[in-house]
Amino acid sequence: GTAPVGSFDSNGYGLYDMAGNVWEYCADWYGENYYTNSPLKNPKGPKGPDTGQFWVLRGGAWNNLTKHLRAAYRLNNYPTTRRYDSGFRCVSGLN
């Protein structure tokens, strides 16, 4: 099952639980071939319509294969879908 935040050591950036606890919804619309032509630096993700498009999930969940437990692996799902192995992370920009 899931683990409380901070159950494991932080990564080199001081962030906790970036992979393997629950899939995390990102503020990016999913485009199957987006990274083929996206900017190399800080890609913003494809624009999505109000409905009918998928959001990106990253990080994998506790019940996934090892190959899914990394930030580079993307999953897609409808924004309205709720699952026992998915969540989100609140973030803030750095000044």
PDB file of N, CA and C in Angstrom, residues 3-10 15-17:
ATOM      1  N   ALA A   3       2.618   4.807   1.462  1.00  0.00           N
ATOM      2  CA  ALA A   3       3.413   5.109   2.653  1.00  0.00           C
ATOM      3  C   ALA A   3       3.257   6.586   2.988  1.00  0.00           C
ATOM      4  N   PRO A   4       3.314   6.971   4.265  1.00  0.00           N
ATOM      5  CA  PRO A   4       3.248   8.385   4.630  1.00  0.00           C
ATOM      6  C   PRO A   4       4.413   9.160   4.009  1.00  0.00           C
ATOM      7  N   VAL A   5       4.165  10.411   3.647  1.00  0.00           N
ATOM      8  CA  VAL A   5       5.214  11.257   3.078  1.00  0.00           C
ATOM      9  C   VAL A   5       6.386  11.324   4.041  1.00  0.00           C
ATOM     10  N   GLY A   6       7.595  11.188   3.502  1.00  0.00           N
ATOM     11  CA  GLY A   6       8.798  11.246   4.320  1.00  0.00           C
ATOM     12  C   GLY A   6       9.207   9.909   4.907  1.00  0.00           C
ATOM     13  N   SER A   7       8.573   8.828   4.490  1.00  0.00           N
ATOM     14  CA  SER A   7       8.948   7.499   4.985  1.00  0.00           C
ATOM     15  C   SER A   7      10.320   7.078   4.478  1.00  0.00           C
ATOM     16  N   PHE A   8      10.747   7.662   3.376  1.00  0.00           N
ATOM     17  CA  PHE A   8      12.040   7.349   2.772  1.00  0.00           C
ATOM     18  C   PHE A   8      12.849   8.635   2.665  1.00  0.00           C
ATOM     19  N   ASP A   9      14.157   8.505   2.466  1.00  0.00           N
ATOM     20  CA  ASP A   9      15.027   9.674   2.349  1.00  0.00           C
ATOM     21  C   ASP A   9      14.618  10.545   1.164  1.00  0.00           C
ATOM     22  N   SER A  10      14.926  11.837   1.255  1.00  0.00           N
ATOM     23  CA  SER A  10      14.659  12.757   0.147  1.00  0.00           C
ATOM     24  C   SER A  10      15.670  12.508  -0.969  1.00  0.00           C
ATOM     25  N   LEU A  15      13.475  16.639  -2.256  1.00  0.00           N
ATOM     26  CA  LEU A  15      12.074  16.287  -2.466  1.00  0.00           C
ATOM     27  C   LEU A  15      11.816  14.855  -2.013  1.00  0.00           C
ATOM     28  N   TYR A  16      10.643  14.626  -1.486  1.00  0.00           N
ATOM     29  CA  TYR A  16      10.280  13.306  -0.983  1.00  0.00           C
ATOM     30  C   TYR A  16       9.283  12.607  -1.902  1.00  0.00           C
ATOM     31  N   ASP A  17       9.426  11.303  -1.976  1.00  0.00           N
ATOM     32  CA  ASP A  17       8.417  10.431  -2.593  1.00  0.00           C
ATOM     33  C   ASP A  17       8.048  10.838  -4.020  1.00  0.00           C
TER      34      ASP A  17
END
